[in-house]
Amino acid sequence: MVRELNEQKLETFVTRILDDLGAAMTAPLVRIGDELGFYDVLAQSGPTTPQELAHRTGTVERMVREWLSAHAAAGYLDYDAASGRFSMNPEQAMVFGNPDSPVYMLGSFEVCQAVMVDQPKVTKAFRKNGAAGYHERCNCLFSGMARFFGVSYKAHLVQEWLPALDGVVEKLERGAHVADIGCGHGISTTLMATAFPRSKFWGFDNHEGSIACAKDTATRDGVGARTTFEVATAKNFPGDNFDLVCCFDALHDLGDPVGAARRVLQALAADGTFMAVEPRAGDALQDNLNPVGRLYYAGSTMICTPVSLAQEVGLALGGQAGPRRLEAVLREAGFRSIRIAAETPFNIVIEARR
Ligand SMILES: C[S@@+](CC[C@H](N)C(=O)[O-])C[C@H]1O[C@@H](n2cnc3c(N)ncnc32)[C@H](O)[C@@H]1O
């Protein structure tokens, strides 16, 4: 039976969509501020006029004034009408102005830009076979992804996730061999290499451009001598006897995650550990109808699912596969001891052993 139109609910819904539209329209402005260094200047200076910001960044005052006004309307900056100055309050600074903050979000907007740029490819994929491979995507996806995930790895990987694994930190401190599959720009690999100077690290990814960036990152951070980055798929990466194999936010992107997990099992030392960091999700759709699920299902439609469908097998787990489905993949590959070792609002950390 069709329910009658409820005017009040309609108004509430339209208001909410208006808010979403405003957010979507503001996203390119955030990219502009990021590229032109506006947030850095605003974070470092006190209340600023459009003229001052334009002067300090070598940009056009009239454009800067409009950008600042849009930010004030969005609540992304504060505005003082008496002085005509714009400023970042401490909370806004945590999100836009401090790259070391655990809630720094400028990288996420780079991913938003990437999915808008690549949208025609994904539309085409809907009509064909669902496939839109990672290699076909625009560059801002790769750098955005590294920045987006890097925030979380910086805040949790060494401090919480590795210590949550059984006996792994002790091995890393003594000197262990570690592989990071689907390593992207190698942010996770470099963080671990920096924290554990006696260990050696190998990063593998099938995207050539990302491997080149990973090498640069490791060299920049002074761990180039203990890290090796190679182009390899998750199913055929070289090496064996690893104490730890990691896969950060990539297992669900693989066409054949079962095949990859089988290769991991083969590459692990007898008492080795597989750590799979995956997006946090419940097992059923209805468990994920929340802001995090919203973000991840959208990302999964635009990135994870078509990327997996572009590869052999094309299992397409999706970015919200949920722990039960992920455990089934690992069991099918031959892992017997599987548990969730840690959780954050955005991730689960799965520990899998023989
Ligand atoms: C979502 S990104 C995550 C990258 C990185 N781990 C991070 O957290 O920043 C997924 C990565 O998996 C890689 N990838 C996808 N399919 C792959 C495959 N079959 N073998 C190896 N890497 C793969 C992509 O190139 C990409 O770098």
CSV table of N, CA and C and ligand atoms in Angstrom, one decimal, residues 134-135 145-146 149-150 153 180-185 187-188 204-207 210 232-235 247-250 252-255 307 311, ligand 1:
chain,number,residue,atom,x,y,z
A,134,TYR,N,41.9,-0.4,-11.0
A,134,TYR,CA,42.6,0.6,-10.3
A,134,TYR,C,43.6,1.3,-11.2
A,135,HIS,N,44.2,0.6,-12.1
A,135,HIS,CA,45.2,1.3,-13.0
A,135,HIS,C,44.6,2.3,-13.9
A,145,MET,N,44.1,8.2,-1.4
A,145,MET,CA,43.9,7.0,-0.7
A,145,MET,C,45.0,6.9,0.4
A,146,ALA,N,46.3,7.2,0.0
A,146,ALA,CA,47.4,7.2,0.9
A,146,ALA,C,47.2,8.2,2.1
A,149,PHE,N,44.0,6.9,4.3
A,149,PHE,CA,44.3,5.8,5.2
A,149,PHE,C,45.4,6.1,6.1
A,150,GLY,N,46.4,6.9,5.6
A,150,GLY,CA,47.6,7.2,6.4
A,150,GLY,C,47.3,7.8,7.8
A,153,TYR,N,46.5,5.0,10.1
A,153,TYR,CA,47.6,4.1,10.4
A,153,TYR,C,48.6,4.9,11.3
A,180,ASP,N,54.1,-6.5,3.2
A,180,ASP,CA,52.9,-5.6,3.2
A,180,ASP,C,52.3,-5.7,1.8
A,181,ILE,N,51.2,-6.5,1.6
A,181,ILE,CA,50.7,-6.7,0.2
A,181,ILE,C,49.6,-5.7,-0.1
A,182,GLY,N,49.5,-5.3,-1.3
A,182,GLY,CA,48.6,-4.2,-1.7
A,182,GLY,C,49.0,-2.9,-0.9
A,183,CYS,N,50.3,-2.7,-0.9
A,183,CYS,CA,50.9,-1.6,0.0
A,183,CYS,C,50.6,-0.2,-0.4
A,184,GLY,N,50.2,0.0,-1.7
A,184,GLY,CA,49.9,1.3,-2.2
A,184,GLY,C,51.2,2.2,-2.1
A,185,HIS,N,51.0,3.4,-1.5
A,185,HIS,CA,52.2,4.3,-1.4
A,185,HIS,C,53.1,3.9,-0.2
A,187,ILE,N,52.7,3.7,3.0
A,187,ILE,CA,52.6,4.5,4.3
A,187,ILE,C,52.7,3.5,5.5
A,188,SER,N,52.0,2.5,5.4
A,188,SER,CA,52.0,1.5,6.5
A,188,SER,C,53.4,0.8,6.6
A,204,PHE,N,54.5,-4.9,-1.5
A,204,PHE,CA,54.1,-5.4,-2.9
A,204,PHE,C,52.8,-4.8,-3.3
A,205,ASP,N,52.7,-4.4,-4.5
A,205,ASP,CA,51.5,-3.9,-5.1
A,205,ASP,C,51.5,-4.1,-6.6
A,206,ASN,N,50.4,-4.3,-7.2
A,206,ASN,CA,50.4,-4.5,-8.7
A,206,ASN,C,50.3,-3.2,-9.4
A,207,HIS,N,50.3,-2.0,-8.7
A,207,HIS,CA,50.2,-0.7,-9.4
A,207,HIS,C,51.6,-0.1,-9.4
A,210,SER,N,52.2,3.4,-7.7
A,210,SER,CA,52.2,3.4,-6.3
A,210,SER,C,53.5,2.9,-5.7
A,232,ALA,N,54.1,-6.5,-7.7
A,232,ALA,CA,53.7,-7.9,-7.6
A,232,ALA,C,52.2,-8.0,-7.2
A,233,THR,N,51.6,-9.1,-7.7
A,233,THR,CA,50.2,-9.2,-7.3
A,233,THR,C,50.1,-9.9,-5.9
A,234,ALA,N,49.0,-9.8,-5.3
A,234,ALA,CA,48.8,-10.4,-4.0
A,234,ALA,C,48.8,-11.9,-4.0
A,235,LYS,N,48.7,-12.5,-5.2
A,235,LYS,CA,48.7,-13.9,-5.4
A,235,LYS,C,50.0,-14.5,-5.8
A,247,CYS,N,48.0,-6.8,5.2
A,247,CYS,CA,47.2,-6.3,4.0
A,247,CYS,C,46.3,-5.2,4.6
A,248,PHE,N,46.6,-4.0,4.2
A,248,PHE,CA,45.9,-2.8,4.7
A,248,PHE,C,44.8,-2.3,3.8
A,249,ASP,N,43.6,-2.4,4.1
A,249,ASP,CA,42.5,-1.9,3.4
A,249,ASP,C,42.6,-2.3,1.9
A,250,ALA,N,43.0,-3.5,1.7
A,250,ALA,CA,43.1,-4.0,0.3
A,250,ALA,C,42.5,-5.4,0.0
A,252,HIS,N,39.7,-6.7,0.4
A,252,HIS,CA,38.3,-6.7,-0.3
A,252,HIS,C,38.4,-6.2,-1.7
A,253,ASP,N,39.5,-5.5,-2.0
A,253,ASP,CA,39.7,-4.9,-3.4
A,253,ASP,C,40.1,-6.0,-4.4
A,254,LEU,N,40.7,-7.1,-3.8
A,254,LEU,CA,41.3,-8.1,-4.7
A,254,LEU,C,40.3,-8.8,-5.5
A,255,GLY,N,40.6,-9.2,-6.7
A,255,GLY,CA,39.7,-10.1,-7.5
A,255,GLY,C,39.6,-11.4,-6.8
A,307,VAL,N,36.9,-2.3,-9.0
A,307,VAL,CA,38.3,-2.7,-9.0
A,307,VAL,C,38.4,-4.3,-8.9
A,311,GLN,N,39.4,-7.8,-12.0
A,311,GLN,CA,40.5,-8.8,-11.9
A,311,GLN,C,40.0,-10.2,-12.0
B,1,LIG,C1,42.5,0.8,-1.2
B,1,LIG,S1,44.2,0.7,-1.7
B,1,LIG,C2,45.1,0.5,-0.2
B,1,LIG,C3,46.5,0.8,-0.4
B,1,LIG,C4,47.4,0.8,0.9
B,1,LIG,N1,47.4,-0.5,1.5
B,1,LIG,C5,46.9,1.8,1.9
B,1,LIG,O1,46.3,1.4,2.9
B,1,LIG,O2,47.1,3.0,1.6
B,1,LIG,C6,44.2,-0.9,-2.4
B,1,LIG,C7,45.5,-1.3,-3.0
B,1,LIG,O3,45.5,-2.6,-3.4
B,1,LIG,C8,46.2,-2.7,-4.6
B,1,LIG,N2,45.8,-3.9,-5.4
B,1,LIG,C9,44.5,-4.1,-5.9
B,1,LIG,N3,44.5,-5.4,-6.5
B,1,LIG,C10,45.7,-5.9,-6.2
B,1,LIG,C11,46.3,-7.2,-6.6
B,1,LIG,N4,45.6,-8.1,-7.2
B,1,LIG,N5,47.5,-7.4,-6.2
B,1,LIG,C12,48.3,-6.5,-5.5
B,1,LIG,N6,47.8,-5.3,-5.2
B,1,LIG,C13,46.5,-5.0,-5.6
B,1,LIG,C14,45.9,-1.4,-5.4
B,1,LIG,O4,46.9,-1.2,-6.4
B,1,LIG,C15,46.0,-0.5,-4.2
B,1,LIG,O5,47.2,0.1,-4.0
